[in-house]
XYZ file of C-alpha atoms in Angstrom:
330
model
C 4.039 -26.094 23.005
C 7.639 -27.288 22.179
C 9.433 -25.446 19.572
C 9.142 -28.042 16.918
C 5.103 -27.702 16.812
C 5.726 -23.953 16.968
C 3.858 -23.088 13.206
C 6.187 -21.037 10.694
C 5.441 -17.695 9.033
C 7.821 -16.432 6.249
C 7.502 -12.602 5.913
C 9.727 -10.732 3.340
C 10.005 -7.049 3.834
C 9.770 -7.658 7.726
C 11.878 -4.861 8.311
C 9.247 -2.206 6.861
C 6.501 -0.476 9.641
C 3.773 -3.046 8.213
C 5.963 -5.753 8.019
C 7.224 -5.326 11.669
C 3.677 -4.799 13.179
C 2.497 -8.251 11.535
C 5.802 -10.117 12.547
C 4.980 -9.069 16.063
C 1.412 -10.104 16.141
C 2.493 -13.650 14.384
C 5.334 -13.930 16.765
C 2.827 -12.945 19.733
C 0.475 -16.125 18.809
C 3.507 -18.272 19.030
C 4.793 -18.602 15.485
C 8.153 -18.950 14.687
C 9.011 -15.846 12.122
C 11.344 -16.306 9.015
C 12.349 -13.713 7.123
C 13.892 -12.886 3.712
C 16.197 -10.266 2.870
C 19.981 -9.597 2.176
C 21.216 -10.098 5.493
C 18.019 -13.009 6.437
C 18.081 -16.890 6.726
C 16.643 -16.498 2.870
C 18.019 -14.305 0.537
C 16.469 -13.352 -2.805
C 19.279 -14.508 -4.621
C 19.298 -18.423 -2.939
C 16.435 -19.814 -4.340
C 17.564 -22.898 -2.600
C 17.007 -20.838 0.897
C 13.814 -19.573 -0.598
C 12.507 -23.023 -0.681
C 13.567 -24.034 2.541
C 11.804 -20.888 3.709
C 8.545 -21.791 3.005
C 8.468 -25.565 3.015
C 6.390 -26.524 5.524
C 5.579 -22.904 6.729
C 1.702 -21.775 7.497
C 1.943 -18.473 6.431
C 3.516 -16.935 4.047
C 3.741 -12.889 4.000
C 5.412 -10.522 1.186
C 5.686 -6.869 1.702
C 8.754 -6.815 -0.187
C 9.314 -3.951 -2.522
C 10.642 -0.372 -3.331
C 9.167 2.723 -1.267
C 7.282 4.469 -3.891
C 7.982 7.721 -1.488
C 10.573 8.640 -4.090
C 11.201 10.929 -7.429
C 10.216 8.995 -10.363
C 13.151 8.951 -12.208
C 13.960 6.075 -14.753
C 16.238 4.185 -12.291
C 13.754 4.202 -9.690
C 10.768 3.747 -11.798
C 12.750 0.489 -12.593
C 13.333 -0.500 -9.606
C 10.007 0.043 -8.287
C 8.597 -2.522 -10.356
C 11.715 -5.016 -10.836
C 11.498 -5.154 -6.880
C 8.047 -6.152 -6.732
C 7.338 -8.320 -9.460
C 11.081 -10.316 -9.292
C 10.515 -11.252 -5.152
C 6.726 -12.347 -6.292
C 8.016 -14.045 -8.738
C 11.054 -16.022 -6.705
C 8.354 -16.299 -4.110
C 5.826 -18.675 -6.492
C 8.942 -20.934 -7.456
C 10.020 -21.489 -4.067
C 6.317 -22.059 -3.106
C 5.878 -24.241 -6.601
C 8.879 -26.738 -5.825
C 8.251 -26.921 -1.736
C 7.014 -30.411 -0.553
C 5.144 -28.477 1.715
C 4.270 -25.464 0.600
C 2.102 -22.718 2.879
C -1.427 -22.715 2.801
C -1.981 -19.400 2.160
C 0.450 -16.404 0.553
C -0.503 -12.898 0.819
C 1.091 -10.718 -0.964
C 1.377 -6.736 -0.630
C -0.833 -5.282 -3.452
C -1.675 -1.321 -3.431
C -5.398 0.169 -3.652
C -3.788 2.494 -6.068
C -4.717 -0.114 -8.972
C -7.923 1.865 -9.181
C -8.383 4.234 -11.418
C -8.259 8.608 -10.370
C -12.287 8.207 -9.023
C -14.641 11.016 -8.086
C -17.642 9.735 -9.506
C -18.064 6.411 -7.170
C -15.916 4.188 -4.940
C -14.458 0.980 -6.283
C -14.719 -2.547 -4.793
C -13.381 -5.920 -5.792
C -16.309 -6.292 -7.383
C -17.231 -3.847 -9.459
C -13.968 -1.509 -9.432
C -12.494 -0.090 -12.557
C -8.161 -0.780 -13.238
C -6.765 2.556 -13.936
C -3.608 3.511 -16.216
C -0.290 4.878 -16.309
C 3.188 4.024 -14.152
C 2.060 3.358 -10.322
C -1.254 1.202 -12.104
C 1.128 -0.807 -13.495
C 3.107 -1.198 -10.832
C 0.340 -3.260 -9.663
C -0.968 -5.042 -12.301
C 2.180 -6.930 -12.832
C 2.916 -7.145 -9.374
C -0.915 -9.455 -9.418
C -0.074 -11.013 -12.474
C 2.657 -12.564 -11.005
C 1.261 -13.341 -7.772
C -1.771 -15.342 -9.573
C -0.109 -16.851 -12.619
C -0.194 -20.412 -12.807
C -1.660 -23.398 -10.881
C -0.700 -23.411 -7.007
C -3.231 -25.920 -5.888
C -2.242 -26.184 -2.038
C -1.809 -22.338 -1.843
C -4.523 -20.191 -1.010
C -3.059 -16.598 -2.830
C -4.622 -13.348 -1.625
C -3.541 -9.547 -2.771
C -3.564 -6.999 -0.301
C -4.525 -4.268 -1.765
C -4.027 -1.720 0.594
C -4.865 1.885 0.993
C -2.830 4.739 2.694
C -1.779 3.117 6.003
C -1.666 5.083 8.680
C 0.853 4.953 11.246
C 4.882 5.358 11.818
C 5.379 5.425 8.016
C 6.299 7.658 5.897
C 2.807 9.066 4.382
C 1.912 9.802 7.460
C 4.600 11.455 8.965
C 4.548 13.562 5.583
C 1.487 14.265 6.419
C 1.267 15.027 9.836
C 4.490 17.668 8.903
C 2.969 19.314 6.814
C -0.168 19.947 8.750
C 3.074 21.066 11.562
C 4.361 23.626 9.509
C 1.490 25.137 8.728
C 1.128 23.742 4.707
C -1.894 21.660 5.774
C -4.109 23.650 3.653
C -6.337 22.309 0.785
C -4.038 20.872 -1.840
C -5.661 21.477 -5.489
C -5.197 19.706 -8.659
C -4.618 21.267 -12.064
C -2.113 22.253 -14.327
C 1.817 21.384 -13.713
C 4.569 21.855 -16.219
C 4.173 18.668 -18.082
C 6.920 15.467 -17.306
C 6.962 12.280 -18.503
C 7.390 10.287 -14.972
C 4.192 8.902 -14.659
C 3.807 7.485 -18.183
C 3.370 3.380 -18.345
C 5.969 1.133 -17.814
C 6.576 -2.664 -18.114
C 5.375 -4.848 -20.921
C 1.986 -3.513 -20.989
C 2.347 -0.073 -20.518
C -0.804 1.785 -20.426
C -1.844 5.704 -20.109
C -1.108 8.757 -21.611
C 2.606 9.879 -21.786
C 2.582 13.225 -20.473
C 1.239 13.398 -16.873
C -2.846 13.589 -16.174
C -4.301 16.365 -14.313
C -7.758 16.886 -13.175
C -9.627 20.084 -11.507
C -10.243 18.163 -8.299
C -11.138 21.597 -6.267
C -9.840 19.586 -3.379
C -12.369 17.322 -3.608
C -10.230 14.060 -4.113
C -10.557 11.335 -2.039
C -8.376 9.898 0.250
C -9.079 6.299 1.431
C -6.710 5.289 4.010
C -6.805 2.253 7.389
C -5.070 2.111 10.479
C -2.024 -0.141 10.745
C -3.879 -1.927 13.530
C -6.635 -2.861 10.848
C -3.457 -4.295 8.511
C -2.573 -6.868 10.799
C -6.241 -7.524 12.041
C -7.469 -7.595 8.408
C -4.348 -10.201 8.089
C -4.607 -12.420 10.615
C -9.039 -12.398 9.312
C -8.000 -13.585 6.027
C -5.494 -15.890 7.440
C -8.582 -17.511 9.428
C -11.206 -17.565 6.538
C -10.497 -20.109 4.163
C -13.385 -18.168 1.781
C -11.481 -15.716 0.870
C -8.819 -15.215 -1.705
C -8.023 -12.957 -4.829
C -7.360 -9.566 -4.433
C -8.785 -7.833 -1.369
C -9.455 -4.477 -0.855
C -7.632 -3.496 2.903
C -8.860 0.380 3.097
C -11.459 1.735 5.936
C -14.888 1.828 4.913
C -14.903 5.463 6.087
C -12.750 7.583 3.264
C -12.765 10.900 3.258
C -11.881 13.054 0.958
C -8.647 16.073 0.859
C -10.198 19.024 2.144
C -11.452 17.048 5.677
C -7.833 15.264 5.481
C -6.456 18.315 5.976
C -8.455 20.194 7.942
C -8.581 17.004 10.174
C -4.943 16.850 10.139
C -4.679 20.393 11.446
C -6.852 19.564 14.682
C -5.113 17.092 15.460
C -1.534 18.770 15.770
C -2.978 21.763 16.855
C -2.180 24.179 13.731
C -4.489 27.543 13.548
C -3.601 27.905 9.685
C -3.197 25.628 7.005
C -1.908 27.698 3.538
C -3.656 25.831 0.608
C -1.271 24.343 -2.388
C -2.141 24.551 -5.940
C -0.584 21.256 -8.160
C 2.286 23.485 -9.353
C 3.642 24.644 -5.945
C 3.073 21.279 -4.621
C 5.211 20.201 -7.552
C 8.039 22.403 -6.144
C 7.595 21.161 -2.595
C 7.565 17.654 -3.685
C 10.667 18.214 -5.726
C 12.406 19.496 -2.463
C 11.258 16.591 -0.699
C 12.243 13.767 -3.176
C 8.840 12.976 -3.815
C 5.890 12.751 -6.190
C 2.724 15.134 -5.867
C 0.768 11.571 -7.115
C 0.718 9.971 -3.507
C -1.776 13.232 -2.452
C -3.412 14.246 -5.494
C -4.447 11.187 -6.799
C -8.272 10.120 -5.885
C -8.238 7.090 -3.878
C -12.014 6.083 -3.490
C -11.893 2.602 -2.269
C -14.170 0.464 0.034
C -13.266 -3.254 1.668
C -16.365 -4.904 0.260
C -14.800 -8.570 0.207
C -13.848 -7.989 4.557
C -17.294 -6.428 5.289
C -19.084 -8.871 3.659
C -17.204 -11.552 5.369
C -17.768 -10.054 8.572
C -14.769 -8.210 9.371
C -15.274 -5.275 11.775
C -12.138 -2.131 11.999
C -10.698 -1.337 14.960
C -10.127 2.626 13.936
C -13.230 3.246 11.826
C -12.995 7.295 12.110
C -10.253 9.240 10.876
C -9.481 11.577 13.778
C -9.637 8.868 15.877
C -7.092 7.065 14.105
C -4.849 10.248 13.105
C -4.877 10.710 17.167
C -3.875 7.224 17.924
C -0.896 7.367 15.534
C 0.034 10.844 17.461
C -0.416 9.686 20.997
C 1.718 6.549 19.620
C 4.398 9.256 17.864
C 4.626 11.053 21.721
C 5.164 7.760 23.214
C 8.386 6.803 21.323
């Protein structure tokens, strides 16, 4: 086909791992990719460029936002969210005033809307919205996504669970288990801070920082980044679906088989176990937050099984191997 019949697909963020991985698959089934950014054909600031952007587009793609792989200080707490819920916003006027606007707009959403969960898993259906700062994070990040009539716009949230590949969770994780600190990592007590407390104009949670005596038990739901983009291009293909959808293996796991998985993979004989208030240390070295591994992530993709959707990378080791193999091959 001849450029001009070539269909469009807008993706902000396109520079990010996930972001890159679907711009190649789109680009690979012979759309034409336009992105948004600072140095892009749309800016964030231009909402005239916005417009053009996605007038007349297919697809339209936002992974635009923050790394929450960060200390939670005030500034970044406030950026984290401003950078999310300002680009979703920009995103539904530009789609809003476009003559032709795209006929469907996912947007990045996190599975980390869930509440801490040991007791069951949560699905679009039946799930439970947690509290505090990274809950919401994503709350207003969906508000703003499904606010207001967009009648020619299919909307869909991704809410995504750890992805697994050349990001930076994983290559946390796959370090650590290098070093020999992929033991067990325990909740419990940790001097109390304030970082995780609510934020926005619904702030929710308590204001000093929740622990729980996990024993290692917390759950870790996670997908391959293959699944991402297959998951994508499903939804993309089945006009059913729409809301928020949860993008997370239906195989989770839970910390203690993370890590002891982690350690066969790279080959480690010992793996020292962390309580909450060394990890605390470590993840102050590292710029980080103890949150992203401690929290319990129980999350299954009810909405893509149901539909038929089958992963790619349904075991963990599997998966954790593919990303390594992938990791030697660069």
């Amino acid at each position: 086909m001849d450029g001009s019949e070539r269909p469009i697909a807008v993706i902000a963020g396109a520079s990010g791992f996930i972001g890159k991985a679907v711009s190649a698959a789109l680009a690979d089934e012979g759309y034409e990719i336009r992105t948004i950014g600072r140095s892009a054909e749309a800016r964030w600031d231009d909402p005239h460029s916005l417009r053009r952007a996605v007038d007349g587009a297919e697809i339209l793609i936002n992974f635009a936002g923050k790394s929450v792989n960060c200390r939670y200080t005030d500034a970044n707490r406030d950026e984290i969210l401003r950078s999310r819920v300002d680009t979703t916003r920009a995103l539904h006027e530009a789609v809003g005033s476009a003559a032709n606007p795209p006929r469907i707009w996912m947007n990045a959403s996190t599975a980390t809307i869930y509440r801490h969960s040991t007791d069951r898993p949560n699905t679009e259906s039946d799930g439970r919205i947690g509290e505090g700062f990274s809950v919401d994070v994503a709350t207003a990040w969906e508000r703003e996504l499904f606010v207001g009539a967009l009648p020619r716009t299919r909307r869909v949230a991704l809410r995504m669970a750890i992805v697994l590949g050349d990001g930076p969770a994983t290559r946390m994780l796959l370090s650590l288990a290098r070093l020999g600190l992929g033991g067990t990592q325990f909740d419990g007590w940790c001097p109390p801070h304030r970082r995780y407390r609510g934020i926005g104009a619904r702030p929710t949670g308590p204001t000093r920082v929740p622990w729980y005596r996990t024993h290692g038990r917390q759950k870790f739901s996670w997908v391959h980044v293959d699944d991402v983009v297959r998951a994508i291009l499903f939804i993309r293909d089945d006009a059913r679906l729409d809301g928020p959808i949860n993008i997370a293996s239906a195989h989770p796991t839970d910390n203690r088989t993370l890590m002891r998985t982690l350690r066969r993979v790279v080959g480690a004989p010992i793996g020292v176990p962390t309580f909450r208030w060394m990890l605390e240390i470590g993840m102050w070295a590292l710029r980080t937050e103890s949150e992203l591994i401690l929290k319990s992530r129980w999350v299954l993709p009810e909405t893509l099984t149901e539909a038929g959707f089958a992963f790619a990378h349904p075991d963990l080791e599997a998966a954790l191997r593919d990303v390594r193999s992938r990791e030697h091959a660069r």
